[in-house]
């Protein structure tokens, strides 16, 4: 039942972070609101097909929901081992992210973002109701926060609230950022 609770919590967090009501996601799945509510509370088990539909709808891999399956029960929701991390995004977009948070149910999430060499966001991304912060672990990265353009080097950190932002990696090596976002967006 603990694993069901984690999957349910993840589904709820994904749904809320993407601005979907339980009724809207139920319609996508062709399931009742009551059933989805039970899944989110860990009282019903979604099928693999349901999880696949949810994963596709929210742009994550289905393995996202099983990242804690091999963990010791007492670690689930508290610890996320490197082997259990889930990649989000694709190298085609120039950005691959790994969810570092053991659960999506908290007030913030941690993400490892790897920006491919010679890649960019393609301009500013619209602000969201969130606070972002992070530290550049390796490489170099240009970051726009509103109208401010800054060149970050390994060890530099940043923090901003509800601002348009964008990025560009002009370097020949990947730029790696540990990103903290509150509230969670995945």
PDB file of C-alpha atoms in Angstrom:
ATOM      1  CA  UNK A   1       0.000   0.000   0.000  1.00  0.00           C
ATOM      2  CA  UNK A   2       2.950   2.369   0.600  1.00  0.00           C
ATOM      3  CA  UNK A   3       3.950   2.146  -3.080  1.00  0.00           C
ATOM      4  CA  UNK A   4       0.325   2.863  -4.091  1.00  0.00           C
ATOM      5  CA  UNK A   5       0.391   5.967  -1.873  1.00  0.00           C
ATOM      6  CA  UNK A   6       3.592   7.181  -3.552  1.00  0.00           C
ATOM      7  CA  UNK A   7       2.158   6.633  -7.045  1.00  0.00           C
ATOM      8  CA  UNK A   8      -1.066   8.363  -6.019  1.00  0.00           C
ATOM      9  CA  UNK A   9       0.852  11.279  -4.525  1.00  0.00           C
ATOM     10  CA  UNK A  10       2.902  11.590  -7.718  1.00  0.00           C
ATOM     11  CA  UNK A  11      -0.227  11.582  -9.901  1.00  0.00           C
ATOM     12  CA  UNK A  12      -1.848  14.250  -7.702  1.00  0.00           C
ATOM     13  CA  UNK A  13       1.309  16.394  -7.726  1.00  0.00           C
ATOM     14  CA  UNK A  14       1.661  16.126 -11.515  1.00  0.00           C
ATOM     15  CA  UNK A  15      -1.999  16.956 -12.011  1.00  0.00           C
ATOM     16  CA  UNK A  16      -1.918  19.988  -9.727  1.00  0.00           C
ATOM     17  CA  UNK A  17       1.423  21.291 -10.978  1.00  0.00           C
ATOM     18  CA  UNK A  18       0.098  21.238 -14.542  1.00  0.00           C
ATOM     19  CA  UNK A  19      -3.118  23.008 -13.553  1.00  0.00           C
ATOM     20  CA  UNK A  20      -5.541  20.122 -14.163  1.00  0.00           C
ATOM     21  CA  UNK A  21      -8.583  19.445 -12.063  1.00  0.00           C
ATOM     22  CA  UNK A  22      -9.355  15.893 -11.025  1.00  0.00           C
ATOM     23  CA  UNK A  23     -12.391  16.059 -13.340  1.00  0.00           C
ATOM     24  CA  UNK A  24     -10.232  17.026 -16.351  1.00  0.00           C
ATOM     25  CA  UNK A  25      -7.695  14.234 -15.791  1.00  0.00           C
ATOM     26  CA  UNK A  26     -10.515  11.743 -15.215  1.00  0.00           C
ATOM     27  CA  UNK A  27     -11.932  12.682 -18.628  1.00  0.00           C
ATOM     28  CA  UNK A  28      -8.519  12.142 -20.281  1.00  0.00           C
ATOM     29  CA  UNK A  29      -8.362   8.678 -18.705  1.00  0.00           C
ATOM     30  CA  UNK A  30     -12.000   7.802 -19.390  1.00  0.00           C
ATOM     31  CA  UNK A  31     -12.377   7.034 -15.669  1.00  0.00           C
ATOM     32  CA  UNK A  32     -14.628   8.391 -12.942  1.00  0.00           C
ATOM     33  CA  UNK A  33     -13.635  11.225 -10.636  1.00  0.00           C
ATOM     34  CA  UNK A  34     -14.223   8.903  -7.670  1.00  0.00           C
ATOM     35  CA  UNK A  35     -11.806   6.286  -9.042  1.00  0.00           C
ATOM     36  CA  UNK A  36      -9.063   8.864  -9.672  1.00  0.00           C
ATOM     37  CA  UNK A  37      -9.612  10.321  -6.213  1.00  0.00           C
ATOM     38  CA  UNK A  38      -9.105   6.847  -4.733  1.00  0.00           C
ATOM     39  CA  UNK A  39      -5.910   6.366  -6.797  1.00  0.00           C
ATOM     40  CA  UNK A  40      -4.533   9.683  -5.599  1.00  0.00           C
ATOM     41  CA  UNK A  41      -5.239   8.678  -1.987  1.00  0.00           C
ATOM     42  CA  UNK A  42      -3.598   5.242  -2.441  1.00  0.00           C
ATOM     43  CA  UNK A  43      -6.909   3.381  -2.079  1.00  0.00           C
ATOM     44  CA  UNK A  44      -7.060   2.066  -5.665  1.00  0.00           C
ATOM     45  CA  UNK A  45      -4.368   0.811  -8.020  1.00  0.00           C
ATOM     46  CA  UNK A  46      -4.102   2.252 -11.530  1.00  0.00           C
ATOM     47  CA  UNK A  47      -3.423  -0.151 -14.397  1.00  0.00           C
ATOM     48  CA  UNK A  48      -0.250   0.048 -16.452  1.00  0.00           C
ATOM     49  CA  UNK A  49      -2.394   1.457 -19.284  1.00  0.00           C
ATOM     50  CA  UNK A  50      -3.716   4.180 -16.958  1.00  0.00           C
ATOM     51  CA  UNK A  51      -0.176   5.054 -15.861  1.00  0.00           C
ATOM     52  CA  UNK A  52       0.988   5.061 -19.475  1.00  0.00           C
ATOM     53  CA  UNK A  53      -1.808   7.456 -20.438  1.00  0.00           C
ATOM     54  CA  UNK A  54      -1.012   9.740 -17.490  1.00  0.00           C
ATOM     55  CA  UNK A  55       2.722   9.650 -18.276  1.00  0.00           C
ATOM     56  CA  UNK A  56       2.128  10.488 -21.928  1.00  0.00           C
ATOM     57  CA  UNK A  57      -0.331  13.243 -21.041  1.00  0.00           C
ATOM     58  CA  UNK A  58       2.161  14.919 -18.693  1.00  0.00           C
ATOM     59  CA  UNK A  59       5.283  14.252 -20.781  1.00  0.00           C
ATOM     60  CA  UNK A  60       7.077  11.905 -18.387  1.00  0.00           C
ATOM     61  CA  UNK A  61       8.273   8.335 -18.848  1.00  0.00           C
ATOM     62  CA  UNK A  62       6.117   5.642 -17.236  1.00  0.00           C
ATOM     63  CA  UNK A  63       9.164   4.592 -15.185  1.00  0.00           C
ATOM     64  CA  UNK A  64       8.656   7.882 -13.333  1.00  0.00           C
ATOM     65  CA  UNK A  65       5.941   6.156 -11.285  1.00  0.00           C
ATOM     66  CA  UNK A  66       8.156   3.197 -10.339  1.00  0.00           C
ATOM     67  CA  UNK A  67      11.300   5.016  -9.253  1.00  0.00           C
ATOM     68  CA  UNK A  68      10.831   3.900  -5.628  1.00  0.00           C
ATOM     69  CA  UNK A  69       9.743   0.327  -6.361  1.00  0.00           C
ATOM     70  CA  UNK A  70      13.122  -1.276  -5.609  1.00  0.00           C
ATOM     71  CA  UNK A  71      13.793   0.677  -2.455  1.00  0.00           C
ATOM     72  CA  UNK A  72      13.584  -0.611   1.058  1.00  0.00           C
ATOM     73  CA  UNK A  73      10.100   0.250   2.372  1.00  0.00           C
ATOM     74  CA  UNK A  74      11.434   2.518   5.123  1.00  0.00           C
ATOM     75  CA  UNK A  75      13.295   4.647   2.506  1.00  0.00           C
ATOM     76  CA  UNK A  76      10.359   5.209   0.149  1.00  0.00           C
ATOM     77  CA  UNK A  77       9.391   8.860  -0.041  1.00  0.00           C
ATOM     78  CA  UNK A  78      12.500   9.837   1.947  1.00  0.00           C
ATOM     79  CA  UNK A  79      15.499   8.725  -0.126  1.00  0.00           C
ATOM     80  CA  UNK A  80      15.962   8.567  -3.895  1.00  0.00           C
ATOM     81  CA  UNK A  81      18.949   6.509  -5.023  1.00  0.00           C
ATOM     82  CA  UNK A  82      20.857   7.581  -8.126  1.00  0.00           C
ATOM     83  CA  UNK A  83      19.879   4.366  -9.933  1.00  0.00           C
ATOM     84  CA  UNK A  84      16.195   5.193  -9.405  1.00  0.00           C
ATOM     85  CA  UNK A  85      16.242   8.716 -10.849  1.00  0.00           C
ATOM     86  CA  UNK A  86      13.846   9.481 -13.663  1.00  0.00           C
ATOM     87  CA  UNK A  87      14.848  11.551 -16.691  1.00  0.00           C
ATOM     88  CA  UNK A  88      12.392  14.151 -17.902  1.00  0.00           C
ATOM     89  CA  UNK A  89      12.781  15.852 -21.266  1.00  0.00           C
ATOM     90  CA  UNK A  90      15.014  14.815 -24.122  1.00  0.00           C
ATOM     91  CA  UNK A  91      18.399  15.596 -25.576  1.00  0.00           C
ATOM     92  CA  UNK A  92      16.646  16.822 -28.756  1.00  0.00           C
ATOM     93  CA  UNK A  93      15.410  19.858 -26.825  1.00  0.00           C
ATOM     94  CA  UNK A  94      18.882  20.548 -25.415  1.00  0.00           C
ATOM     95  CA  UNK A  95      17.674  19.992 -21.864  1.00  0.00           C
ATOM     96  CA  UNK A  96      17.482  16.746 -19.907  1.00  0.00           C
ATOM     97  CA  UNK A  97      16.255  16.886 -16.332  1.00  0.00           C
ATOM     98  CA  UNK A  98      16.386  14.304 -13.573  1.00  0.00           C
ATOM     99  CA  UNK A  99      13.988  14.536 -10.689  1.00  0.00           C
ATOM    100  CA  UNK A 100      16.070  14.401  -7.500  1.00  0.00           C
ATOM    101  CA  UNK A 101      13.178  14.691  -5.051  1.00  0.00           C
ATOM    102  CA  UNK A 102      12.141  11.385  -3.456  1.00  0.00           C
ATOM    103  CA  UNK A 103       8.496  12.499  -3.646  1.00  0.00           C
ATOM    104  CA  UNK A 104       6.459  15.176  -5.378  1.00  0.00           C
ATOM    105  CA  UNK A 105       4.241  15.718  -2.364  1.00  0.00           C
ATOM    106  CA  UNK A 106       6.425  18.338  -0.660  1.00  0.00           C
ATOM    107  CA  UNK A 107       6.461  22.110  -0.898  1.00  0.00           C
ATOM    108  CA  UNK A 108       9.455  22.131  -3.269  1.00  0.00           C
ATOM    109  CA  UNK A 109      11.251  19.875  -5.718  1.00  0.00           C
ATOM    110  CA  UNK A 110      14.874  19.337  -6.661  1.00  0.00           C
ATOM    111  CA  UNK A 111      15.915  18.794 -10.269  1.00  0.00           C
ATOM    112  CA  UNK A 112      19.250  18.157 -11.959  1.00  0.00           C
ATOM    113  CA  UNK A 113      19.170  20.027 -15.278  1.00  0.00           C
ATOM    114  CA  UNK A 114      21.750  19.201 -17.941  1.00  0.00           C
ATOM    115  CA  UNK A 115      21.935  21.776 -20.740  1.00  0.00           C
ATOM    116  CA  UNK A 116      23.532  20.377 -23.906  1.00  0.00           C
ATOM    117  CA  UNK A 117      26.417  22.240 -25.558  1.00  0.00           C
ATOM    118  CA  UNK A 118      25.238  24.921 -28.010  1.00  0.00           C
ATOM    119  CA  UNK A 119      21.606  24.743 -26.872  1.00  0.00           C
ATOM    120  CA  UNK A 120      19.103  27.338 -25.705  1.00  0.00           C
ATOM    121  CA  UNK A 121      15.565  27.782 -24.448  1.00  0.00           C
ATOM    122  CA  UNK A 122      14.754  29.707 -27.627  1.00  0.00           C
ATOM    123  CA  UNK A 123      13.886  32.876 -25.730  1.00  0.00           C
ATOM    124  CA  UNK A 124      12.226  33.732 -22.463  1.00  0.00           C
ATOM    125  CA  UNK A 125       9.799  31.281 -20.868  1.00  0.00           C
ATOM    126  CA  UNK A 126       6.704  32.841 -19.366  1.00  0.00           C
ATOM    127  CA  UNK A 127       6.804  33.254 -15.615  1.00  0.00           C
ATOM    128  CA  UNK A 128       4.942  30.788 -13.434  1.00  0.00           C
ATOM    129  CA  UNK A 129       3.676  31.062  -9.886  1.00  0.00           C
ATOM    130  CA  UNK A 130       6.850  29.614  -8.403  1.00  0.00           C
ATOM    131  CA  UNK A 131      10.146  30.484  -6.802  1.00  0.00           C
ATOM    132  CA  UNK A 132      13.207  29.115  -8.598  1.00  0.00           C
ATOM    133  CA  UNK A 133      16.761  28.831  -7.397  1.00  0.00           C
ATOM    134  CA  UNK A 134      19.810  26.818  -8.208  1.00  0.00           C
ATOM    135  CA  UNK A 135      23.544  26.395  -8.410  1.00  0.00           C
ATOM    136  CA  UNK A 136      25.624  25.738 -11.513  1.00  0.00           C
ATOM    137  CA  UNK A 137      27.650  22.612 -10.756  1.00  0.00           C
ATOM    138  CA  UNK A 138      29.701  22.446 -13.972  1.00  0.00           C
ATOM    139  CA  UNK A 139      30.105  24.223 -17.291  1.00  0.00           C
ATOM    140  CA  UNK A 140      28.975  27.755 -18.064  1.00  0.00           C
ATOM    141  CA  UNK A 141      25.469  29.045 -18.705  1.00  0.00           C
ATOM    142  CA  UNK A 142      23.877  32.307 -19.785  1.00  0.00           C
ATOM    143  CA  UNK A 143      20.711  32.942 -17.785  1.00  0.00           C
ATOM    144  CA  UNK A 144      18.086  35.615 -18.413  1.00  0.00           C
ATOM    145  CA  UNK A 145      15.915  36.624 -15.489  1.00  0.00           C
ATOM    146  CA  UNK A 146      13.461  39.181 -16.800  1.00  0.00           C
ATOM    147  CA  UNK A 147      15.646  41.725 -18.610  1.00  0.00           C
ATOM    148  CA  UNK A 148      18.827  40.782 -16.723  1.00  0.00           C
ATOM    149  CA  UNK A 149      21.362  38.667 -18.640  1.00  0.00           C
ATOM    150  CA  UNK A 150      24.070  36.972 -16.573  1.00  0.00           C
ATOM    151  CA  UNK A 151      26.946  34.614 -17.345  1.00  0.00           C
ATOM    152  CA  UNK A 152      27.129  31.859 -14.735  1.00  0.00           C
ATOM    153  CA  UNK A 153      30.247  29.828 -13.993  1.00  0.00           C
ATOM    154  CA  UNK A 154      30.520  26.669 -11.893  1.00  0.00           C
ATOM    155  CA  UNK A 155      29.687  27.490  -8.279  1.00  0.00           C
ATOM    156  CA  UNK A 156      27.473  30.506  -9.076  1.00  0.00           C
ATOM    157  CA  UNK A 157      23.921  30.401  -7.762  1.00  0.00           C
ATOM    158  CA  UNK A 158      20.665  32.235  -8.488  1.00  0.00           C
ATOM    159  CA  UNK A 159      17.155  32.731  -7.119  1.00  0.00           C
ATOM    160  CA  UNK A 160      14.066  34.471  -8.495  1.00  0.00           C
ATOM    161  CA  UNK A 161      10.308  34.612  -7.977  1.00  0.00           C
ATOM    162  CA  UNK A 162       7.655  34.639 -10.727  1.00  0.00           C
ATOM    163  CA  UNK A 163       9.897  36.079 -13.456  1.00  0.00           C
ATOM    164  CA  UNK A 164      10.243  35.289 -17.133  1.00  0.00           C
ATOM    165  CA  UNK A 165      13.500  33.420 -17.685  1.00  0.00           C
ATOM    166  CA  UNK A 166      15.572  31.769 -20.382  1.00  0.00           C
ATOM    167  CA  UNK A 167      18.941  30.089 -20.837  1.00  0.00           C
ATOM    168  CA  UNK A 168      21.685  29.417 -23.359  1.00  0.00           C
ATOM    169  CA  UNK A 169      24.747  27.172 -23.238  1.00  0.00           C
ATOM    170  CA  UNK A 170      27.333  28.567 -25.673  1.00  0.00           C
ATOM    171  CA  UNK A 171      29.990  26.161 -24.415  1.00  0.00           C
ATOM    172  CA  UNK A 172      31.370  22.921 -25.801  1.00  0.00           C
ATOM    173  CA  UNK A 173      30.506  20.967 -22.639  1.00  0.00           C
ATOM    174  CA  UNK A 174      27.178  20.357 -20.886  1.00  0.00           C
ATOM    175  CA  UNK A 175      26.180  22.809 -18.163  1.00  0.00           C
ATOM    176  CA  UNK A 176      24.732  21.119 -15.075  1.00  0.00           C
ATOM    177  CA  UNK A 177      22.461  22.948 -12.630  1.00  0.00           C
ATOM    178  CA  UNK A 178      20.866  21.687  -9.423  1.00  0.00           C
ATOM    179  CA  UNK A 179      17.528  23.500  -9.515  1.00  0.00           C
ATOM    180  CA  UNK A 180      15.067  23.996  -6.628  1.00  0.00           C
ATOM    181  CA  UNK A 181      11.478  24.959  -7.432  1.00  0.00           C
ATOM    182  CA  UNK A 182       8.661  25.803  -5.045  1.00  0.00           C
ATOM    183  CA  UNK A 183       5.938  24.737  -5.410  1.00  0.00           C
ATOM    184  CA  UNK A 184       6.760  21.615  -7.385  1.00  0.00           C
ATOM    185  CA  UNK A 185       6.078  21.750 -11.139  1.00  0.00           C
ATOM    186  CA  UNK A 186       6.524  18.066 -11.982  1.00  0.00           C
TER     187      UNK A 186
END
